[in-house]
Every structure is written in C-alpha cells, then in structure tokens.
XYZ file of C-alpha atoms in Angstrom:
483
model
C 73.996 -17.116 181.781
C 73.081 -16.466 178.102
C 70.947 -13.043 177.420
C 69.584 -12.254 174.041
C 68.208 -8.999 172.510
C 67.838 -7.448 169.087
C 69.494 -4.715 170.408
C 73.135 -4.538 171.109
C 74.574 -3.137 174.402
C 77.667 -1.627 172.605
C 78.314 -0.697 169.036
C 82.026 -1.280 167.907
C 83.220 0.408 164.861
C 86.832 1.138 163.358
C 87.691 4.535 162.693
C 90.731 5.789 161.454
C 92.432 2.412 162.541
C 91.279 2.765 165.910
C 88.361 1.029 167.901
C 85.239 3.226 168.671
C 82.864 2.028 171.206
C 79.496 3.585 171.455
C 77.200 2.707 174.458
C 73.381 2.553 173.636
C 71.622 5.838 174.818
C 68.804 3.676 176.072
C 66.124 1.055 175.668
C 66.477 -2.838 176.882
C 70.281 -3.087 176.069
C 71.017 -0.536 178.715
C 68.947 -2.252 181.299
C 70.633 -5.624 180.436
C 74.210 -4.393 180.325
C 74.780 -4.278 184.118
C 73.156 -7.627 184.614
C 75.329 -9.283 182.202
C 78.261 -7.820 183.764
C 77.347 -9.072 186.968
C 76.638 -12.584 185.883
C 79.784 -12.883 183.378
C 77.219 -13.819 180.914
C 77.191 -14.415 177.183
C 75.239 -11.595 175.404
C 73.681 -12.278 171.953
C 72.590 -9.365 169.872
C 72.135 -8.113 166.290
C 74.712 -5.971 165.045
C 73.777 -2.534 163.461
C 76.597 -2.045 160.959
C 78.388 -4.575 158.626
C 81.653 -2.572 159.764
C 81.168 -3.861 163.344
C 82.930 -7.304 162.104
C 86.355 -5.223 161.946
C 86.316 -5.057 165.512
C 85.209 -8.839 166.350
C 87.355 -11.993 166.392
C 86.644 -14.641 163.950
C 83.344 -15.743 165.921
C 81.967 -12.393 165.660
C 82.580 -11.743 169.606
C 84.105 -9.304 171.720
C 85.085 -9.402 175.432
C 83.071 -6.201 177.394
C 84.422 -5.178 180.695
C 82.511 -2.575 182.910
C 82.651 -1.501 186.522
C 80.468 -4.360 187.475
C 82.338 -7.014 185.904
C 82.763 -8.489 182.222
C 80.784 -10.506 179.549
C 81.176 -11.992 175.938
C 79.306 -10.102 173.311
C 78.267 -12.200 170.402
C 77.017 -10.226 167.303
C 74.668 -11.650 164.435
C 74.879 -10.003 161.109
C 72.044 -9.947 158.216
C 71.702 -8.764 154.972
C 69.639 -5.303 154.407
C 66.650 -7.108 152.776
C 66.489 -9.570 156.123
C 66.502 -6.813 158.386
C 64.226 -4.697 156.502
C 61.714 -7.664 156.670
C 62.533 -8.689 160.338
C 62.874 -5.421 161.803
C 61.138 -2.812 159.913
C 58.501 -4.842 158.599
C 57.269 -7.690 160.903
C 58.756 -6.543 164.297
C 57.665 -2.862 164.041
C 54.906 -2.712 161.368
C 53.016 -5.794 162.604
C 53.821 -6.666 166.350
C 54.726 -3.320 167.634
C 51.334 -1.490 166.525
C 49.589 -4.908 167.336
C 50.682 -4.796 171.065
C 50.514 -0.883 171.708
C 46.994 1.021 171.858
C 47.832 3.734 169.687
C 45.442 3.214 166.848
C 47.933 2.589 164.209
C 46.924 -0.257 161.925
C 48.995 -3.454 161.898
C 50.459 -4.444 158.374
C 52.057 -7.779 157.619
C 53.208 -9.806 154.870
C 54.317 -13.539 154.392
C 57.770 -12.266 153.242
C 58.342 -10.232 156.464
C 57.439 -13.240 158.671
C 59.729 -15.563 156.739
C 62.740 -13.340 157.356
C 61.379 -13.106 161.212
C 61.567 -16.709 161.213
C 64.915 -16.541 159.644
C 66.449 -14.266 162.207
C 64.689 -15.753 165.289
C 66.196 -19.326 163.860
C 69.719 -17.572 163.693
C 69.568 -16.385 167.307
C 68.450 -19.998 168.520
C 71.258 -21.752 166.677
C 73.851 -19.175 168.069
C 72.375 -19.644 171.611
C 72.430 -23.364 171.424
C 76.089 -23.251 170.505
C 76.750 -21.171 173.597
C 75.268 -23.644 176.119
C 77.851 -25.116 178.400
C 77.099 -28.986 178.399
C 77.241 -30.646 181.780
C 76.365 -27.106 183.496
C 72.824 -25.691 184.169
C 72.240 -23.139 181.692
C 69.850 -20.081 181.976
C 68.888 -18.605 178.536
C 67.186 -15.156 178.996
C 65.247 -13.819 175.872
C 64.139 -10.226 175.649
C 61.382 -8.929 173.810
C 58.971 -9.126 170.781
C 61.838 -9.348 168.227
C 62.514 -12.750 169.234
C 59.098 -14.091 169.936
C 59.870 -17.378 167.977
C 63.521 -18.068 169.533
C 61.915 -20.517 172.150
C 60.305 -22.603 169.324
C 63.555 -23.087 167.614
C 65.367 -23.658 170.672
C 63.385 -26.517 171.647
C 64.055 -27.946 175.136
C 67.748 -28.046 175.546
C 68.924 -30.338 178.563
C 69.690 -28.786 181.960
C 68.549 -25.391 180.391
C 65.866 -23.133 181.732
C 64.604 -20.674 179.006
C 62.810 -17.499 180.238
C 61.746 -14.486 178.418
C 60.830 -10.782 179.361
C 58.127 -9.208 177.073
C 58.955 -5.525 177.358
C 56.226 -3.983 175.460
C 52.361 -4.312 176.443
C 50.525 -7.393 175.556
C 46.969 -6.582 173.963
C 43.476 -8.065 174.818
C 42.601 -11.063 173.027
C 40.020 -9.327 171.016
C 43.129 -7.610 169.521
C 45.682 -9.845 169.127
C 43.464 -12.525 167.378
C 43.481 -10.596 164.028
C 47.033 -11.535 163.652
C 47.287 -14.517 160.994
C 50.434 -15.821 162.552
C 48.897 -15.803 166.120
C 49.262 -19.527 166.702
C 53.193 -19.815 165.819
C 53.691 -16.995 168.118
C 51.693 -18.024 171.118
C 53.099 -21.704 170.661
C 56.314 -20.606 170.740
C 56.141 -18.262 173.972
C 54.598 -21.296 175.793
C 57.969 -23.424 175.235
C 59.404 -21.004 177.869
C 59.596 -22.086 181.433
C 58.980 -18.467 182.418
C 57.319 -15.468 180.838
C 57.294 -12.087 182.356
C 55.784 -8.788 181.709
C 55.888 -5.324 183.126
C 52.270 -4.712 184.470
C 49.728 -7.401 185.934
C 47.112 -6.495 183.364
C 49.618 -7.516 180.337
C 50.234 -10.843 181.989
C 46.390 -11.468 182.201
C 45.871 -10.392 178.731
C 48.544 -13.029 177.658
C 46.933 -15.759 179.691
C 43.287 -14.935 178.422
C 44.658 -15.070 174.760
C 46.252 -18.363 175.075
C 43.246 -19.727 177.060
C 40.795 -18.421 174.141
C 43.139 -19.260 171.261
C 44.855 -22.481 172.239
C 42.584 -23.929 174.909
C 45.112 -24.287 177.451
C 44.652 -25.378 181.058
C 45.697 -22.501 183.393
C 46.281 -22.852 187.385
C 45.230 -19.606 188.679
C 46.874 -20.122 191.767
C 50.261 -20.728 190.468
C 49.985 -18.742 187.389
C 50.993 -21.515 185.274
C 49.810 -22.247 181.783
C 49.901 -25.989 180.613
C 50.239 -26.543 176.988
C 51.809 -29.527 174.648
C 53.224 -31.428 177.750
C 54.966 -28.080 178.948
C 54.220 -25.644 181.612
C 55.108 -21.998 181.743
C 54.635 -19.516 184.594
C 53.443 -16.205 183.950
C 54.109 -13.137 186.052
C 54.409 -9.431 185.735
C 57.837 -7.964 187.331
C 58.381 -4.290 186.821
C 61.701 -3.166 185.306
C 64.066 -1.074 187.525
C 66.939 0.970 186.783
C 70.549 1.253 188.051
C 70.187 4.330 190.194
C 73.414 4.539 191.250
C 74.845 4.788 187.950
C 72.184 7.643 187.110
C 73.276 9.377 190.391
C 76.972 9.140 189.227
C 76.341 10.964 185.895
C 74.980 14.038 187.555
C 77.592 16.921 187.501
C 77.988 18.880 190.434
C 79.730 21.734 188.409
C 78.522 23.862 185.538
C 78.237 21.807 182.489
C 79.286 23.218 179.206
C 79.258 22.077 175.609
C 77.593 18.658 174.715
C 73.956 19.076 174.644
C 73.792 22.465 175.995
C 75.840 23.897 172.908
C 73.447 22.060 170.499
C 70.412 23.647 172.348
C 71.790 27.102 172.218
C 72.945 27.105 168.816
C 69.809 25.635 167.301
C 66.854 26.780 169.406
C 67.170 29.516 171.754
C 67.030 32.948 170.017
C 70.127 34.524 172.207
C 73.851 34.697 171.530
C 75.579 31.388 172.905
C 77.648 33.666 175.025
C 74.622 34.897 176.878
C 73.912 31.280 177.902
C 77.321 29.577 178.349
C 76.546 27.088 180.933
C 73.497 24.731 181.679
C 72.935 26.617 184.949
C 72.409 30.220 182.689
C 70.174 28.303 180.741
C 68.033 27.416 183.445
C 68.344 30.363 185.299
C 67.123 32.117 182.118
C 63.909 29.989 181.622
C 61.645 27.559 183.039
C 62.048 24.173 181.152
C 59.515 21.607 180.314
C 61.545 18.859 179.034
C 60.622 15.878 176.951
C 62.792 12.984 175.956
C 61.617 10.010 173.792
C 62.243 7.907 170.580
C 60.578 9.240 167.407
C 57.530 7.023 167.586
C 53.593 7.369 167.354
C 53.250 5.505 170.854
C 55.128 8.603 172.551
C 52.228 10.828 172.139
C 54.607 13.781 170.893
C 51.719 15.283 169.022
C 49.237 15.531 172.241
C 52.364 16.752 174.237
C 52.597 19.746 171.573
C 49.012 20.420 171.844
C 49.216 20.368 175.594
C 51.967 23.056 175.683
C 49.839 25.084 173.378
C 46.877 24.813 175.848
C 49.333 25.588 178.462
C 50.693 28.981 177.061
C 47.051 29.635 176.035
C 45.657 29.641 179.452
C 48.833 30.691 181.222
C 50.079 33.911 179.625
C 52.169 34.893 182.255
C 54.820 32.073 181.164
C 55.207 33.376 177.607
C 58.785 34.490 177.133
C 59.818 32.808 180.233
C 59.287 29.017 179.481
C 60.586 26.856 176.870
C 59.507 23.409 175.995
C 62.541 21.346 174.961
C 61.723 17.884 173.234
C 64.742 15.922 172.386
C 63.640 13.200 170.126
C 65.852 10.213 169.055
C 65.753 9.256 165.594
C 64.008 5.820 165.206
C 62.728 3.360 162.531
C 62.881 5.902 159.827
C 62.421 3.597 156.788
C 58.872 3.037 158.337
C 56.168 5.436 156.908
C 54.449 5.891 160.118
C 57.405 7.274 161.810
C 58.171 9.836 159.014
C 54.478 10.850 159.272
C 54.926 11.337 163.009
C 58.115 13.504 162.476
C 56.699 15.675 159.808
C 53.420 16.171 161.997
C 55.568 17.396 164.955
C 57.489 19.732 162.858
C 54.259 21.417 161.086
C 52.799 21.439 164.788
C 55.924 23.056 166.306
C 55.996 25.582 163.367
C 52.426 26.583 163.926
C 52.563 27.013 167.672
C 55.915 28.985 167.466
C 54.207 31.313 164.981
C 51.382 31.944 167.610
C 53.510 32.842 170.572
C 57.234 33.469 169.556
C 59.162 36.915 169.924
C 62.093 38.418 168.547
C 64.300 36.395 171.365
C 62.288 33.510 172.394
C 60.198 30.957 170.833
C 58.251 28.258 173.099
C 58.694 25.245 171.235
C 62.280 23.738 170.638
C 62.591 20.376 168.844
C 66.045 18.732 168.799
C 65.926 15.364 166.231
C 69.098 13.907 167.482
C 70.696 11.316 169.844
C 72.952 12.518 172.502
C 74.993 11.072 175.275
C 73.203 9.349 178.003
C 75.159 11.645 180.590
C 74.114 14.780 178.688
C 70.463 13.824 178.952
C 70.661 13.030 182.462
C 72.159 16.441 183.469
C 69.231 17.805 181.787
C 66.871 15.810 183.786
C 68.729 17.304 186.841
C 68.127 20.631 185.614
C 64.617 20.644 184.173
C 61.530 22.157 185.843
C 59.335 19.688 184.627
C 59.390 16.449 182.650
C 56.546 15.389 180.636
C 56.460 11.826 179.890
C 53.056 10.988 178.152
C 53.090 7.928 176.137
C 49.882 6.686 174.891
C 50.858 3.023 175.785
C 54.162 1.679 177.180
C 55.421 -1.299 178.494
C 57.529 0.653 181.191
C 59.297 3.650 180.330
C 62.768 4.244 181.628
C 62.923 8.072 181.039
C 60.303 8.759 183.778
C 62.638 6.581 186.277
C 65.717 8.060 185.204
C 64.510 11.810 185.632
C 63.305 11.070 189.096
C 66.600 9.752 190.220
C 68.552 12.733 188.326
C 66.108 15.488 189.372
C 66.109 14.364 193.234
C 69.862 15.092 193.598
C 68.756 19.164 192.726
C 68.379 21.470 195.633
C 65.102 22.566 193.825
C 64.026 19.254 191.721
C 61.813 19.374 189.056
C 58.418 17.430 188.799
C 57.363 14.665 186.497
C 54.028 14.828 184.673
C 53.214 11.172 183.666
C 50.710 9.140 181.289
C 48.646 6.868 183.262
C 49.192 4.511 180.277
C 53.059 4.086 180.915
C 54.120 1.117 183.012
C 56.242 2.918 185.343
C 52.851 4.688 186.647
C 52.403 1.867 188.904
C 55.679 2.625 190.594
C 55.686 6.487 190.237
C 52.521 7.234 192.103
C 53.881 10.804 193.534
C 54.273 12.003 190.261
C 51.375 13.891 188.401
C 49.455 11.273 186.562
C 47.476 12.342 183.556
C 45.722 11.015 180.651
C 47.732 11.886 177.617
C 44.979 12.232 175.328
C 43.421 15.037 177.467
C 45.142 18.165 176.633
C 43.493 19.849 179.283
C 44.486 17.621 181.911
C 47.929 17.635 180.802
C 48.106 21.389 180.499
C 46.932 21.484 184.202
C 49.473 19.010 185.129
C 52.220 21.009 183.631
C 50.803 24.224 185.542
C 50.794 21.972 188.748
C 54.243 20.686 188.301
C 55.681 24.411 187.597
C 53.968 25.932 190.654
C 54.441 23.036 193.196
C 55.975 24.351 196.331
C 59.714 23.200 196.684
C 59.136 21.508 199.925
C 56.384 19.346 198.316
C 58.556 18.434 195.443
C 61.357 17.406 197.492
C 59.038 14.945 199.673
C 57.540 13.413 196.480
C 60.806 13.079 194.552
C 62.559 11.730 197.723
C 59.732 9.185 198.114
C 60.055 7.934 194.389
C 63.937 7.652 194.543
C 63.907 5.474 197.690
C 61.485 3.120 195.753
C 63.563 3.047 192.655
C 66.873 2.619 194.729
C 65.078 -0.528 196.474
C 63.558 -1.856 193.396
C 66.755 -1.434 191.258
C 67.815 -3.336 188.099
C 69.712 -5.805 190.122
C 66.665 -6.722 192.270
C 64.578 -6.969 189.137
C 67.126 -9.259 187.434
C 67.490 -11.271 190.488
C 64.070 -11.827 191.052
C 63.414 -12.804 187.491
C 66.071 -15.544 187.931
C 64.328 -16.699 191.029
C 61.068 -16.834 189.899
C 61.990 -18.762 186.587
C 64.206 -21.376 188.660
C 62.074 -21.770 191.607
C-alpha cells in the first residue's frame, strides 16, 4: 500500500535538540492516518517546513507508530517559489475555485501550471521508487493537488492506481473554461479507479470526459474507456474514526487549552468566573462554528445569520454567544485575506449593535487548536453551525455528531445542504447557507429542540457513522478498486 497526499499526517520539527511531533488538526491527512497504520503503508506527502529534514533519515523518511499499527512516512521538499506556484497558485487559485460553486473566479498562469507539473512528477517518481517488484502494489492518490500524478506514473506492472477526489467536481460548463483541462482529464483516466464523495460529483466527471474527450462510458458498470484504459468511476462517502473521537471526550471538567483562550480573548468576564468548560457552558448558550479560513465555508453568511437570530430572538441577547474557531489557511492568497478582513469587520459591526458591558455576541478566534480541545467543545456546544457554500464532504459535522451524542443533553447540528455530509446526516437541521432567514430559524429550532428529540436524532446519526466508519470506507475503496 502506497498512499499519497499533499498534506502530511505528522509534522516533525527539532526544537531545543528534541524531536517535536505535531499531528494534523484535520483534513484528508487525519482521515488517511489510521488507514496507513492499519495497512503498514508507505505514505508520501509534502513537508511543510525545511527544518523537518533534521528529524528524517537520509531518504527523508521516518517510521510512524500509532495505536493501530505503523507506517513509513516519506516527505518531499520543494523550494518556496515552486510551492507558491504549485500550491498557492494552481492548486488553490485555479482548481479549488473552479471546483467549488462559491463564485470566486479561478485564475491561472503557465508558470503556476509548470510548477504544478514539477511537483506531481516528483510525487510520481517517489511512488515508483516505493513499488515492490514481484508484489501486487496498490497506489492510493488523494485529491486535486495530485491530479497529474497518474499521468507521470504511467502503468507500472502489478500495480493498481486509484484516486480519491475529495473536493466537488463541477459541471462540464464550468470545467471547460480551464486551458489545461485535457491534461487533467487524460491523467485522471490513467487511474484504474476514481472516486468522489457524492453521486452527482461522479456524474459531473463522467459528463465532463464524455463531452471533452468523446470517451465511451458503460453506464451499468460505471466504467469510462479512453486510450486503451478503463477507469471505474464511483461515489463513496468518507467516514470518520468514531472510536477515536469518542476517546477524546473528557468526562471530567476541562481546564486550560482552548477554554483559557476563549475566556482571555472573547468572554468579558474575569477568567476566575469561568474556570472550566462546564462553567462556560452553564453561563451561556453556545453556537459553535469550526472551519478553515476559506470563502467556501460561508463564514460571512454565518455571521449575517447570527445577526438575524439576535434581531428576531431578543430573549437570547446576553445569554448566547457565537464562538467561531477559524484555522488560518492559505494566507498568501489575496482572496483568503479578504475573507478574514470581511469577517473581522462584520463581527465588529454586529458586536457594536448588541454587546453589553459584560457580554458580546460574536467571538472569533483565529488560531489552530489541538483536535482534542475542539472535540471537547463539540461535546459541550448547544448548536454547531456547519454551513459551507460547497463542500466535498465536511468532517467537522460528523465529528460534532459523535462527540455531542455522548453528552447527557446533546447539542444539535445545523448543516448546509451543500455539504457532502448532508447525504449522511439527514437527522440534522438542513439549511440553505445563502438564506440567512432559514439559517436563523434553524439556529432557533436547534436551540429550542426538546432534549428527548435531540437524543433520538443524535443517536441515529452516530449509529450510522459508527457503521460507515473510516475503516469501512477504506476497505470498500480498496475492494471496488481491485474487483
């Protein structure tokens, strides 16, 4: 098993002569880590920092051991210009906005695309060197950053090449504007198996290659035939490791960590007045938002919906807070800075409208926190607001459901109909994220839902997530790719 993704599951840095290991807080790498452990895989990823070399062997590798097994992590290093063009350029200013319906205009340059090809070629070369002769190899590629790797891999002997595309795939009418569309499409059709989260995403891809490349498609088997190769195209919703989420929920009062930051930065009370998570949630009803900084996450619309909620439900003024934990992301890209500035300005405007001496409604924390801290806030929150404008899946929504279901009085999820997870989490309150009236009503419904109904809904969704977990997803991916 060889797994490849742009994101690394572990960041290794030497500090004061000691090896410091940081786990990824979320995203694709977190989902793939337990699968890598269970399969004793080789995991190929791009390093974030040049200093990571100090923690690696001469092949830029390190052995990772976890509760579920071990795997070899190989890291690739690139200079700043290459990363700027490949990651901040073509990956996230071309493909990302192109594939998400968030009304952000894609940009591109030939220089970006050349460095995108360079990085993909290096991934492919490293994977080739990791193949074991005489054995059946399974290469599992992940996401839009590595779209050209199948082309550079070619068709190695005794090797299955499979790819999971974790973000949405747009309609042909949108994808056709990309000047480099043929290179992307013909590369993906080198795969033996290609999967998406949702059925409509797989159908969009098939329609795109039919219209752009005049491929032959077998609708019954969902196989696409092109250039003497056949590619099975399916949808397979990503699961989570529910057991890990459950294990991170503290049964005792939590102190420090995220709580201390919330009190210090946002809540207008002396820290001693709120010295535990329980005290914080006893004092206020908490509407929680957790997302990367990104225009696809609908942060502006969340804030407008909270404004509408207070405007129409004045009894919650002074008694409810909106706590939004925003992880820094892709900061060199101008559109991301614009999202941050817009959120800060809107938060200030809403706070000036409602705040009192000891309370303010909007509390934004722009920082990455430990996953355990976040999961314990899921467990305590009254409402979790997950309202992306477009999302391949969305693991925050699933982790919230599992963590919250363990509370004696669970919270409730208000979820965008455009999140991939909406197909699984049907007992949540499903809303159109653009409709601030509907989201505001959804928040009120979640806040006032009877305890008994919340317990029934959360148990139903948790049972489904435990059954269709990350391991089932991984095994089904391999079964479908090799059958």
